[in-house]
Coordinates of C-alpha atoms in Angstrom, one line a residue:
M195 CA 240.1 4.3 -45.4
T196 CA 238.2 1.8 -47.5
I197 CA 239.8 -1.1 -45.7
R198 CA 238.7 0.3 -42.4
R199 CA 235.1 0.6 -43.7
F200 CA 235.2 -2.9 -45.1
V201 CA 236.5 -4.3 -41.8
F202 CA 233.9 -2.3 -39.8
W203 CA 231.0 -3.5 -42.0
G204 CA 232.3 -7.0 -41.9
I205 CA 232.5 -7.1 -38.1
S206 CA 229.1 -5.4 -37.9
A207 CA 227.6 -8.0 -40.2
L208 CA 229.1 -10.8 -38.2
A209 CA 227.8 -9.3 -35.0
V210 CA 224.2 -9.0 -36.4
L211 CA 224.4 -12.5 -37.8
G212 CA 225.6 -13.9 -34.4
I213 CA 222.8 -12.1 -32.6
A214 CA 220.2 -13.4 -35.0
L215 CA 221.5 -17.0 -34.9
G216 CA 221.8 -16.9 -31.1
S217 CA 218.2 -15.5 -30.7
T218 CA 216.8 -18.1 -33.1
Y219 CA 218.6 -20.9 -31.3
L220 CA 217.3 -19.8 -27.9
I221 CA 213.7 -19.4 -29.1
L222 CA 213.8 -22.8 -30.8
K223 CA 215.3 -24.4 -27.7
C224 CA 212.7 -22.8 -25.5
C225 CA 209.8 -23.8 -27.7
H226 CA 211.1 -27.3 -28.1
S227 CA 211.5 -27.9 -24.4
H228 CA 207.9 -26.7 -23.8
Q229 CA 206.0 -29.1 -25.9
R230 CA 202.3 -28.5 -26.4
G231 CA 200.9 -31.9 -25.4
Q232 CA 201.3 -35.6 -25.1
S233 CA 201.6 -37.8 -28.2
L234 CA 198.3 -39.1 -29.7
D235 CA 200.0 -42.3 -30.9
M236 CA 199.5 -45.7 -29.3
A237 CA 202.6 -45.2 -27.1
G238 CA 201.1 -41.9 -25.8
A239 CA 197.8 -43.6 -25.0
H240 CA 199.6 -46.4 -23.2
R241 CA 201.5 -43.8 -21.1
W242 CA 198.2 -42.3 -20.1
I243 CA 196.7 -45.7 -19.2
H244 CA 199.7 -46.5 -17.0
Q245 CA 199.2 -43.2 -15.2
L246 CA 195.7 -44.3 -14.2
H247 CA 197.0 -46.9 -11.7
L248 CA 194.9 -49.7 -13.1
T249 CA 194.2 -52.7 -10.9
E250 CA 195.3 -56.1 -12.0
E251 CA 191.8 -57.0 -12.9
Q252 CA 191.5 -53.9 -15.1
K253 CA 194.7 -54.7 -16.9
V254 CA 193.5 -58.3 -17.6
K255 CA 190.2 -56.9 -19.0
L256 CA 192.1 -54.5 -21.3
I257 CA 194.3 -57.1 -22.9
P258 CA 191.7 -58.5 -25.2
L259 CA 190.5 -55.0 -26.1
E260 CA 194.1 -54.0 -27.0
T261 CA 194.7 -57.2 -28.9
S262 CA 191.5 -56.8 -30.9
L263 CA 192.3 -53.2 -31.7
K264 CA 195.8 -54.1 -33.0
V265 CA 194.5 -57.0 -35.1
D266 CA 191.8 -54.7 -36.6
L267 CA 194.0 -51.7 -37.2
E268 CA 197.0 -53.5 -38.9
P269 CA 195.3 -54.2 -42.2
I270 CA 193.6 -50.8 -42.3
Q271 CA 196.9 -49.0 -41.6
L272 CA 198.7 -51.1 -44.3
K273 CA 196.0 -50.2 -46.9
L274 CA 196.1 -46.6 -45.8
A275 CA 199.9 -46.4 -46.3
E276 CA 199.5 -48.0 -49.7
A277 CA 196.7 -45.6 -50.6
R278 CA 198.7 -42.6 -49.6
V279 CA 201.7 -43.8 -51.7
S280 CA 199.4 -44.3 -54.6
L281 CA 197.9 -40.8 -54.2
C282 CA 201.4 -39.4 -54.2
G283 CA 202.2 -41.3 -57.4
V284 CA 199.1 -40.0 -59.1
L285 CA 199.9 -36.4 -58.0
E286 CA 203.4 -36.8 -59.5
K287 CA 202.2 -37.8 -62.9
D288 CA 201.8 -35.0 -65.5
T289 CA 198.8 -36.8 -67.1
T290 CA 196.6 -37.1 -64.0
D291 CA 193.3 -35.2 -64.1
E292 CA 191.5 -33.8 -61.1
K293 CA 188.8 -36.5 -61.1
E294 CA 191.4 -39.2 -60.7
V295 CA 193.1 -37.4 -57.8
D296 CA 189.7 -37.0 -56.2
T297 CA 189.1 -40.8 -56.5
Y298 CA 192.4 -41.5 -54.7
V299 CA 191.7 -38.8 -52.0
D300 CA 188.3 -40.4 -51.4
H301 CA 189.9 -43.8 -51.0
V302 CA 192.4 -42.4 -48.4
A303 CA 189.6 -40.6 -46.6
D304 CA 187.5 -43.8 -46.5
L305 CA 190.4 -45.7 -44.9
E306 CA 191.1 -42.9 -42.4
S307 CA 187.4 -43.0 -41.5
Q308 CA 187.5 -46.8 -40.9
Q309 CA 190.6 -46.3 -38.7
Q310 CA 188.9 -43.5 -36.7
H311 CA 185.7 -45.5 -36.2
R312 CA 187.7 -48.5 -34.9
I313 CA 189.7 -46.4 -32.5
V314 CA 186.6 -44.7 -31.2
R315 CA 184.9 -48.0 -30.8
H316 CA 188.0 -49.2 -28.8
L317 CA 187.8 -46.1 -26.5
W318 CA 184.0 -46.7 -26.0
E319 CA 184.8 -50.3 -25.0
M320 CA 187.5 -49.1 -22.6
R321 CA 185.0 -47.0 -20.7
S322 CA 183.4 -50.1 -19.2
V323 CA 186.8 -51.2 -17.7
L324 CA 187.7 -47.8 -16.1
T325 CA 186.3 -46.3 -12.9
P326 CA 184.5 -42.9 -13.3
E327 CA 187.6 -41.1 -11.9
Q328 CA 189.9 -42.9 -14.3
R329 CA 187.6 -42.2 -17.3
K330 CA 187.5 -38.6 -16.4
T331 CA 191.4 -38.4 -16.1
F332 CA 191.9 -40.4 -19.3
F333 CA 189.4 -38.6 -21.5
T334 CA 190.5 -35.2 -20.2
S335 CA 194.1 -36.0 -21.2
L336 CA 192.9 -37.3 -24.6
T337 CA 190.8 -34.2 -25.2
Q338 CA 193.7 -31.9 -24.2
A339 CA 196.0 -33.8 -26.6
V340 CA 193.5 -33.6 -29.5
C341 CA 193.1 -29.8 -28.9
D342 CA 196.8 -29.2 -28.6
N343 CA 197.6 -31.2 -31.8
C344 CA 194.9 -29.5 -33.9
L345 CA 195.7 -26.0 -32.5
V346 CA 192.2 -25.5 -31.2
P347 CA 192.0 -23.9 -27.7
F348 CA 191.1 -26.4 -25.1
K349 CA 188.0 -25.5 -23.1
K350 CA 186.9 -27.7 -20.2
H351 CA 183.1 -28.1 -20.4
S352 CA 180.5 -29.6 -18.2
R353 CA 177.6 -31.7 -19.4
E354 CA 175.4 -28.6 -19.4
D355 CA 178.0 -27.1 -21.8
S356 CA 177.9 -29.9 -24.3
K357 CA 175.3 -28.2 -26.5
G358 CA 177.9 -25.6 -27.3
M359 CA 180.8 -27.9 -27.8
T360 CA 181.7 -26.3 -31.1
D361 CA 182.1 -22.9 -29.4
F362 CA 185.7 -22.8 -28.3
H363 CA 185.9 -19.1 -27.6

C-alpha cells in the first residue's frame, strides 16, 4: 500500500509541477511577445526617424546634428561608464563610508545630467528640421516610449493640459 501512495503522490507532484511550468512558460511567452514600447536607445530613435519619411533635404540637414551628438556623447558616455565602475568598486570595499559613496553617486549623476542635457539639446535642434506633422509623430512616439519605460501611464495632453503635466491619473 505504501508503494501505491508513493507512486500516486509522485505522479501528482509531477502533474502539478508540469502545470506550473507550462503556465509560467505561456505567461512569459505572452508577455515577451507583447513588449511595452520601442527602445529608447539611438537605434530606436533612428527607427522612428525613418518612419517619418524624411525628404532628402531633411536627411542632409540631420547629418551634422547626428554627427555632433555622437562626438559630444562619446566622451561623456566613456566617463559615465568609468564612474559607474568606480562606484561599484567603492561599494564593494568594506572600508568605504557613506560620504565617499555619495561623492561617487554625485559624480555619476552629474555625468548623467550632462548626457541628458546634450540629448535634449539635440532633440530641440531636430525640431527645426521636421515638419509640424513629423514633430508631432516623433515626439508622441518618444513620449510614449519614455512613459512605457518608466512605468508611468501615458496620457495624451493638449497645450491647454500642459499646466497639469505632472498629473498622470
